[in-house]
Amino acid sequence: MLYAGFWKRVLAHIIDSLILWFVFMIIGLIMFVIQAVGDTGPSTAEASLITAGEAPIFTARMIIQILLNLGAVWLYSAIMESSKCRATVGKLALGIVVVDEHNRKLSFGRASARYWSKLISSIILMIGFIMTAFTAKKQALHDLIARAYVVDKRELNHILREQAERGAGM
């Protein structure tokens, strides 16, 4: 099996990040226009009842936006990797897919566990991502936790075709 290496996975992440950044920028622009056209903020009287100013309201909006973005990225990753595509757009562009130990697509739960496990790698100074370069099957910490593998799509299709031919030939 041909496992996807560190730099190929980094490039796939960059592609996905650019796509998501573009989508979030468009959504942000739409939200900005809606807010500029309609007065969605609290009145001065309402703001004074809530706080001594608008900073906490702004902070609450930022936290909500961050949580919404995080949820959107999670859903994007988990839905794409648990679909028949078996990969995000960035991975597909580079010809790599995510599979389980039986070369099948991940379940939504396993794809979600894989995504959220990336937080552990981030917390421990990205070591969980860097270990991709040093493990035999090029697995990052989140892959090990979710029992997942990132593999070359053409190689996987070749192996699956051979298995199907052997099964049909019996």
Coordinates of C-alpha atoms in Angstrom, one line a residue:
M1 CA 0.0 0.0 0.0
L2 CA 1.3 3.4 -0.9
Y3 CA 0.7 5.7 2.1
A4 CA 0.5 9.5 1.7
G5 CA 3.5 11.3 3.1
F6 CA 3.8 14.3 5.3
W7 CA 4.3 17.0 2.6
K8 CA 1.5 15.7 0.4
R9 CA -0.8 15.9 3.4
V10 CA 0.4 19.4 4.2
L11 CA -0.4 20.5 0.7
A12 CA -3.8 18.9 0.8
H13 CA -4.5 20.8 4.1
I14 CA -3.3 24.1 2.5
I15 CA -5.7 23.5 -0.4
D16 CA -8.6 22.8 2.0
S17 CA -7.7 25.8 4.1
L18 CA -7.8 28.1 1.0
I19 CA -11.1 26.8 -0.1
L20 CA -12.6 27.2 3.4
W21 CA -11.1 30.6 3.8
F22 CA -12.7 31.7 0.5
V23 CA -16.1 30.3 1.6
F24 CA -15.9 32.0 5.0
M25 CA -14.8 35.3 3.4
I26 CA -17.9 35.2 1.2
I27 CA -20.2 34.4 4.1
G28 CA -18.5 37.1 6.2
L29 CA -19.0 39.6 3.4
I30 CA -22.7 38.7 3.2
M31 CA -23.0 39.0 7.0
F32 CA -21.3 42.4 6.9
V33 CA -23.6 43.7 4.2
I34 CA -26.7 42.4 6.1
Q35 CA -25.4 44.1 9.2
A36 CA -24.6 47.4 7.4
V37 CA -28.0 47.5 5.7
G38 CA -30.1 46.6 8.8
D39 CA -29.3 47.8 12.3
T40 CA -28.8 44.4 14.1
G41 CA -26.9 45.7 17.1
P42 CA -28.6 46.6 20.4
S43 CA -29.7 50.1 21.0
T44 CA -27.7 52.2 23.4
A45 CA -30.2 51.6 26.1
E46 CA -30.1 47.9 25.6
A47 CA -26.3 47.9 25.6
S48 CA -26.1 49.8 28.8
L49 CA -28.4 47.3 30.4
I50 CA -26.2 44.4 29.3
T51 CA -22.8 45.9 29.9
A52 CA -21.1 49.2 30.3
G53 CA -20.2 49.1 26.6
E54 CA -20.3 47.0 23.4
A55 CA -17.1 45.1 23.9
P56 CA -18.7 42.0 25.6
I57 CA -21.3 41.9 22.8
F58 CA -18.6 42.0 20.2
T59 CA -16.7 39.3 22.1
A60 CA -19.8 37.1 22.3
R61 CA -20.3 37.5 18.5
M62 CA -16.7 36.6 17.9
I63 CA -16.9 33.5 20.0
I64 CA -20.1 32.4 18.3
Q65 CA -18.5 33.0 14.9
I66 CA -15.4 31.0 15.9
L67 CA -17.6 28.1 17.1
L68 CA -19.7 28.2 13.9
N69 CA -16.5 28.2 11.8
L70 CA -15.0 25.3 13.8
G71 CA -18.3 23.4 13.4
A72 CA -18.4 24.0 9.7
V73 CA -14.8 22.8 9.2
W74 CA -15.6 19.7 11.3
L75 CA -18.7 18.9 9.2
Y76 CA -16.8 19.5 6.0
S77 CA -14.0 17.1 7.0
A78 CA -16.2 14.4 8.6
I79 CA -18.8 14.4 5.8
M80 CA -16.3 14.4 3.0
E81 CA -14.1 11.7 4.5
S82 CA -17.1 9.5 5.4
S83 CA -18.7 9.9 2.0
K84 CA -17.9 7.7 -1.0
C85 CA -15.3 10.4 -1.9
R86 CA -13.3 9.3 1.2
A87 CA -11.4 12.6 1.2
T88 CA -11.7 16.3 1.3
V89 CA -11.3 18.4 -1.8
G90 CA -7.6 19.0 -1.1
K91 CA -6.9 15.3 -0.7
L92 CA -8.8 14.5 -3.8
A93 CA -6.8 17.1 -5.8
L94 CA -3.7 15.3 -4.7
G95 CA -5.0 11.8 -5.3
I96 CA -5.1 10.6 -1.7
V97 CA -8.0 9.2 0.4
V98 CA -8.7 8.3 4.0
V99 CA -9.6 4.6 4.7
D100 CA -10.0 2.3 7.7
E101 CA -7.9 -0.8 8.4
H102 CA -10.0 -2.8 5.8
N103 CA -9.6 -0.2 3.1
R104 CA -13.2 1.0 3.4
K105 CA -14.5 4.5 3.9
L106 CA -14.6 5.8 7.4
S107 CA -17.9 6.0 9.3
F108 CA -19.1 9.5 10.2
G109 CA -18.2 8.8 13.8
R110 CA -14.7 7.7 13.0
A111 CA -14.2 10.6 10.7
S112 CA -15.4 12.9 13.4
A113 CA -13.0 11.3 16.0
R114 CA -10.2 11.8 13.5
Y115 CA -11.0 15.5 13.1
W116 CA -11.4 16.2 16.8
S117 CA -8.2 14.2 17.6
K118 CA -6.3 16.8 15.6
L119 CA -6.8 19.2 18.6
I120 CA -4.5 16.9 20.6
S121 CA -1.8 17.3 18.0
S122 CA -2.2 21.0 18.1
I123 CA -2.0 21.2 21.8
I124 CA 1.2 19.2 21.9
L125 CA 3.1 21.6 19.7
M126 CA 2.1 19.9 16.4
I127 CA 4.1 16.8 17.3
G128 CA 1.1 14.6 16.4
F129 CA 1.2 15.9 12.9
I130 CA 5.0 15.7 12.5
M131 CA 5.0 12.1 13.5
T132 CA 3.5 11.3 10.1
A133 CA 7.0 11.6 8.7
F134 CA 8.3 9.0 11.1
T135 CA 5.7 6.2 11.4
A136 CA 5.9 3.1 9.2
K137 CA 2.4 3.7 7.7
K138 CA 2.8 7.5 7.7
Q139 CA 0.1 8.0 10.3
A140 CA -0.4 11.1 12.4
L141 CA -1.6 10.9 15.9
H142 CA -5.2 11.5 14.8
D143 CA -4.9 8.6 12.3
L144 CA -3.7 6.3 15.1
I145 CA -6.5 7.4 17.4
A146 CA -9.2 6.9 14.7
R147 CA -7.4 3.8 13.2
A148 CA -7.3 5.5 9.8
Y149 CA -4.8 5.6 6.9
V150 CA -4.3 8.2 4.2
V151 CA -3.4 6.3 1.0
D152 CA -2.8 6.9 -2.7
K153 CA -6.2 6.6 -4.4
R154 CA -4.9 4.9 -7.6
E155 CA -2.9 2.3 -5.6
L156 CA -6.0 1.6 -3.4
N157 CA -8.2 1.2 -6.5
H158 CA -5.7 -1.2 -8.0
I159 CA -5.6 -3.3 -4.8
L160 CA -9.5 -3.3 -4.5
R161 CA -9.7 -4.3 -8.2
E162 CA -7.3 -7.2 -7.6
Q163 CA -9.3 -8.3 -4.6
A164 CA -12.5 -8.2 -6.5
E165 CA -11.0 -10.2 -9.4
R166 CA -9.7 -12.9 -6.9
G167 CA -13.1 -13.0 -5.3
A168 CA -14.9 -13.4 -8.6
G169 CA -12.4 -16.0 -9.9
M170 CA -13.1 -18.5 -7.1

